[in-house]
N, CA, C and O atoms as a DFTB+ gen file, in Angstrom:
308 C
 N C O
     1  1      24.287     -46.492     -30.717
     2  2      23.332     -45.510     -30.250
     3  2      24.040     -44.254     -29.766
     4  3      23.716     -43.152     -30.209
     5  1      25.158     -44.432     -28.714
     6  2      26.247     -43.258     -28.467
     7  2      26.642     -42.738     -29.621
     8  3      26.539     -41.512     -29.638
     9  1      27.024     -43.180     -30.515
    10  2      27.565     -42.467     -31.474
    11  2      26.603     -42.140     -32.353
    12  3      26.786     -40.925     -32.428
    13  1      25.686     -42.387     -33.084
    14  2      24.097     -41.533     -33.025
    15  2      23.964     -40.367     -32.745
    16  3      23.908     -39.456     -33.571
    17  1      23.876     -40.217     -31.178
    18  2      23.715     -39.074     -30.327
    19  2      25.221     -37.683     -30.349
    20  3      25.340     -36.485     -30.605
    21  1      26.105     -38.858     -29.896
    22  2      27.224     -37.757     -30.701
    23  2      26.999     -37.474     -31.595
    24  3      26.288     -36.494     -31.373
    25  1      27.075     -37.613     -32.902
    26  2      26.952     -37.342     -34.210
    27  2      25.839     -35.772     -34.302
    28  3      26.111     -34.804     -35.013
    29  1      24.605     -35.876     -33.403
    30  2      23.775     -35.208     -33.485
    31  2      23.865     -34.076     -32.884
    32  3      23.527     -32.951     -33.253
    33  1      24.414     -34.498     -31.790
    34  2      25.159     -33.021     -31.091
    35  2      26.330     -32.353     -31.418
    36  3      26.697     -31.306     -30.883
    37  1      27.102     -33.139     -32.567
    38  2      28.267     -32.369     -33.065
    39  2      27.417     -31.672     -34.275
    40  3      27.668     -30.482     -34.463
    41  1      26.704     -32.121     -34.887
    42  2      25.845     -31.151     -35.791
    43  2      24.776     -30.024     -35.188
    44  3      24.697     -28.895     -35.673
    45  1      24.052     -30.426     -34.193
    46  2      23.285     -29.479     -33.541
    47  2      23.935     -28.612     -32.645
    48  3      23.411     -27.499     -32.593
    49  1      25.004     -28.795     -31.861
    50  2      25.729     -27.515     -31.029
    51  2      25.168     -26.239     -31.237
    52  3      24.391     -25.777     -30.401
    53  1      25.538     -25.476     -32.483
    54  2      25.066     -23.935     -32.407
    55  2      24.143     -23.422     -32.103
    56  3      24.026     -22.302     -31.606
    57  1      22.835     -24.681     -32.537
    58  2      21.735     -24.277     -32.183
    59  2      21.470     -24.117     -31.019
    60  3      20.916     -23.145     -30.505
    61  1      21.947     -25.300     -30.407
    62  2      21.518     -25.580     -29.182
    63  2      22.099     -24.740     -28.025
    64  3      21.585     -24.669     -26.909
    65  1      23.536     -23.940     -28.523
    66  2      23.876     -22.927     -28.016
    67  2      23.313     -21.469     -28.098
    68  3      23.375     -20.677     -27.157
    69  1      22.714     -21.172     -29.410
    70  2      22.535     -20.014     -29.893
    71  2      20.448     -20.147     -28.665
    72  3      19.986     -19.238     -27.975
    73  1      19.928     -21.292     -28.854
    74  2      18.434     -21.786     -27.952
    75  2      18.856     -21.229     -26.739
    76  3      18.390     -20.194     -26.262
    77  1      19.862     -22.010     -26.171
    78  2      20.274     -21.203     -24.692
    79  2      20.088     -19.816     -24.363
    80  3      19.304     -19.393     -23.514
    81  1      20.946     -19.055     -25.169
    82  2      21.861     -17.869     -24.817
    83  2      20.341     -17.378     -25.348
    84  3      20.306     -16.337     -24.692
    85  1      19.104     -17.391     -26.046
    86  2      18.444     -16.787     -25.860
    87  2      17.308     -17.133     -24.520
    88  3      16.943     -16.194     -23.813
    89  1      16.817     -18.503     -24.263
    90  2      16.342     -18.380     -23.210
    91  2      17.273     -17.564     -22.109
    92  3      16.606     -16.719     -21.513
    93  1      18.819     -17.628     -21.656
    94  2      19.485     -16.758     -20.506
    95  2      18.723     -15.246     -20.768
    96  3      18.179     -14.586     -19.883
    97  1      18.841     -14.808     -22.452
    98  2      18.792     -13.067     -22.403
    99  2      17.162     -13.218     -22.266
   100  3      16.860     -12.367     -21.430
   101  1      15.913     -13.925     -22.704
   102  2      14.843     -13.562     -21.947
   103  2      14.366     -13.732     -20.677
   104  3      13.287     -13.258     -20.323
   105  1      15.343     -14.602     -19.701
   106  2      15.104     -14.608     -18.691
   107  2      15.981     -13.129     -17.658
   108  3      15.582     -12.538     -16.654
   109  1      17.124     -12.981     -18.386
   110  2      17.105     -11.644     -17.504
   111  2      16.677     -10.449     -17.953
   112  3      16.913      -9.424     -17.313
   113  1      15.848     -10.438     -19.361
   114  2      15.122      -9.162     -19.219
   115  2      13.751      -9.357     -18.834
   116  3      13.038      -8.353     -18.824
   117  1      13.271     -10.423     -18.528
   118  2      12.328     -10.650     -17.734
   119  2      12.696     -10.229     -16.158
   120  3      11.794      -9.699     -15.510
   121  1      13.999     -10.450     -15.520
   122  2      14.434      -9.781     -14.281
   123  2      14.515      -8.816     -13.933
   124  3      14.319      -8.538     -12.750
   125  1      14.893      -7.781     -15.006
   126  2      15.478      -6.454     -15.348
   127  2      13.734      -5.667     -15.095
   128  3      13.486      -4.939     -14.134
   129  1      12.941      -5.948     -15.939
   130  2      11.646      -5.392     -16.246
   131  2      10.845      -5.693     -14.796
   132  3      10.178      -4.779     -14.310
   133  1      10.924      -6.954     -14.138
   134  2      10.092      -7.596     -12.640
   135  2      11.032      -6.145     -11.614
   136  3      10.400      -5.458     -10.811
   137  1      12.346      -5.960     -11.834
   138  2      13.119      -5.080     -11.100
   139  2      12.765      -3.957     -10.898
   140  3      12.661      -3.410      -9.800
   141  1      12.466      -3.344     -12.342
   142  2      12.130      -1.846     -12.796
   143  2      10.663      -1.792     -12.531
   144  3      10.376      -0.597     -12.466
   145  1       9.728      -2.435     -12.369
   146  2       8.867      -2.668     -11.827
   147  2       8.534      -2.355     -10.519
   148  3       7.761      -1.424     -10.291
   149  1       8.963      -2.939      -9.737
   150  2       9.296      -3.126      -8.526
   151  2       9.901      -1.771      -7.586
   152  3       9.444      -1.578      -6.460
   153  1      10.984      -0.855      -8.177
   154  2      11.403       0.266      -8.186
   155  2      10.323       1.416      -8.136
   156  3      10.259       2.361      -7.350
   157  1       9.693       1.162      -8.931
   158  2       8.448       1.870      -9.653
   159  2       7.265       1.958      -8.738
   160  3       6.462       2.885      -8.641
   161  1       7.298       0.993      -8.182
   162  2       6.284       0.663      -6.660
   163  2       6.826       1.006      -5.411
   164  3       6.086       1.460      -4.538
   165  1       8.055       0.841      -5.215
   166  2       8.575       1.197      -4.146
   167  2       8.669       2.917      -3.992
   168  3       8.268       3.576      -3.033
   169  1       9.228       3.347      -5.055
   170  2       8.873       4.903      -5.086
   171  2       7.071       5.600      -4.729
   172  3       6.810       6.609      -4.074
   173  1       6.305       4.865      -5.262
   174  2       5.408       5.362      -5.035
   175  2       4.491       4.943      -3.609
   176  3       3.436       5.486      -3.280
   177  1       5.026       4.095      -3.042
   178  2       4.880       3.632      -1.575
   179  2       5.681       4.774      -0.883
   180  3       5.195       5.267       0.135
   181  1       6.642       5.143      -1.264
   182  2       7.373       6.062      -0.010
   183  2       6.480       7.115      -0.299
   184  3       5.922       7.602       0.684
   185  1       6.188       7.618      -1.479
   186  2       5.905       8.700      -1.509
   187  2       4.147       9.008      -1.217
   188  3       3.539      10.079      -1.234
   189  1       3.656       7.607      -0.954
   190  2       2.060       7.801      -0.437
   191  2       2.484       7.666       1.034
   192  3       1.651       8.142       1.805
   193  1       3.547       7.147       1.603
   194  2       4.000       6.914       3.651
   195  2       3.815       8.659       3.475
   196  3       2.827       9.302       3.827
   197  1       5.030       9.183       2.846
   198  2       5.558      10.338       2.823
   199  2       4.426      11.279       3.243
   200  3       4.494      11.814       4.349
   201  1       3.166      11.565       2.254
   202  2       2.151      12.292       2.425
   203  2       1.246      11.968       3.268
   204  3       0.455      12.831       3.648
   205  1       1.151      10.374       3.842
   206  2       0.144       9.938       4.654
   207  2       0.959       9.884       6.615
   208  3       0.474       9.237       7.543
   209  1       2.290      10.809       6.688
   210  2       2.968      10.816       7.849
   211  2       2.763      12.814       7.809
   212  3       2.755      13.584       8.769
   213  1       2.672      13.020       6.827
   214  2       2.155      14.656       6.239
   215  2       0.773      15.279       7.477
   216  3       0.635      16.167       8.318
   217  1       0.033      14.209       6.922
   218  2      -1.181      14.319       7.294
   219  2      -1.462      13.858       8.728
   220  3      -2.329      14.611       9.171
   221  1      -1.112      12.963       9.637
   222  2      -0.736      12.641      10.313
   223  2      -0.505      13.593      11.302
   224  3      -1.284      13.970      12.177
   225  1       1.222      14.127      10.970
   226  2       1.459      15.000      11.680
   227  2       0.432      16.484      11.782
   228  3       0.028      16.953      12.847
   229  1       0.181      16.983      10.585
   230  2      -1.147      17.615      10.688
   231  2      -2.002      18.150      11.542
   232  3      -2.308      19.176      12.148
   233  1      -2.407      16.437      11.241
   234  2      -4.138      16.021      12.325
   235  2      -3.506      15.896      13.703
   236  3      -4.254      15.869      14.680
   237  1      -2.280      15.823      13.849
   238  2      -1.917      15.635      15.855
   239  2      -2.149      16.965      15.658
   240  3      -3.309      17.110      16.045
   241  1      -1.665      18.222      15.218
   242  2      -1.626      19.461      16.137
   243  2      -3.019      20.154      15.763
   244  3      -3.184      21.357      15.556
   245  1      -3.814      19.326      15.727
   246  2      -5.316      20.113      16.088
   247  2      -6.062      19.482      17.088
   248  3      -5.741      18.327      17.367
   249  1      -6.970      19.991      17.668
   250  2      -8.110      19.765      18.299
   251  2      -8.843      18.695      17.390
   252  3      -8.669      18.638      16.173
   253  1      -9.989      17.541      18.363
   254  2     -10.814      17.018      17.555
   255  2     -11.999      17.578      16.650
   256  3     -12.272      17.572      15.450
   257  1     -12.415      17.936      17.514
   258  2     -13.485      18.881      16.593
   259  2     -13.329      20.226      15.586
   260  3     -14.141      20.628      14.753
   261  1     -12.064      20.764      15.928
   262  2     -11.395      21.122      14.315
   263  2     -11.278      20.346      13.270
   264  3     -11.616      20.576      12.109
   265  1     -10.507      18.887      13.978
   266  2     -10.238      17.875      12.546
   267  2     -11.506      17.689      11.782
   268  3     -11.693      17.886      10.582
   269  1     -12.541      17.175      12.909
   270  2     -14.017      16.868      12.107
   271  2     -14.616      17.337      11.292
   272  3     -15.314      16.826      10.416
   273  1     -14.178      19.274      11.731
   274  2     -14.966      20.396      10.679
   275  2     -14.389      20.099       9.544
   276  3     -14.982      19.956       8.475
   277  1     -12.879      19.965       9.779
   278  2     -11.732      19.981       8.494
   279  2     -12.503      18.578       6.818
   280  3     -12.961      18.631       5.677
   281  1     -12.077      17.440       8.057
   282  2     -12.759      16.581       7.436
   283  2     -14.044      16.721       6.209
   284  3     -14.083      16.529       4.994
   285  1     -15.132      17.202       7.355
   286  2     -16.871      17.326       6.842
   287  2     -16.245      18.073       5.714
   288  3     -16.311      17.394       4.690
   289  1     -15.493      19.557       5.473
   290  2     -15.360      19.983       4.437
   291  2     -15.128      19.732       3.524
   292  3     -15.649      20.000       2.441
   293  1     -14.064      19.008       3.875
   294  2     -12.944      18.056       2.754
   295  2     -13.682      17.188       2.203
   296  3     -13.481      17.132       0.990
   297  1     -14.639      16.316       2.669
   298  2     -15.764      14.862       1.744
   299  2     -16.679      15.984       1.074
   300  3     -16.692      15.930      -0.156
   301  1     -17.478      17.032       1.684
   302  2     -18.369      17.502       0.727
   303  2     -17.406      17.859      -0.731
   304  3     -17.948      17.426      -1.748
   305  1     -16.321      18.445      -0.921
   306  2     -15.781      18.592      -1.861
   307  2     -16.265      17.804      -3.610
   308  3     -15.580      18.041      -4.605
């Protein structure tokens, strides 16, 4: 039976090497792409903090009832 199985794996090797080395390369461009992804979100998180610390600072240096007028204007839009 061992020697069976040897036999089968001295004939199947390449494949079974060449099966590998492609599951490894779709699993790290599956990493690569989850990464670049990920990058892609993180940029656009800073850059909605970025404008939403914008606004923020803004709305501290007014009065309330300036902001409100500001506001009412801004939704009728």
């Amino acid at each position: 039976m061992s020697a069976l199985l040897a036999a089968l794996i001295a004939q199947l090797w390449p494949y079974l090497l060449a099966g590998a080395a492609g599951l490894v390369a779709l699993l790290r461009a599956y990493a690569m792409g989850k990464a670049k992804n990920q990058a892609k979100q993180d940029a656009a998180d800073a850059a909605a903090r970025t404008e939403g610390q914008k606004i923020d600072d803004a709305v501290a240096g007014r009065a309330p009832d300036k902001n409100r007028g500001r506001l009412a204007k801004w939704s009728r839009r």
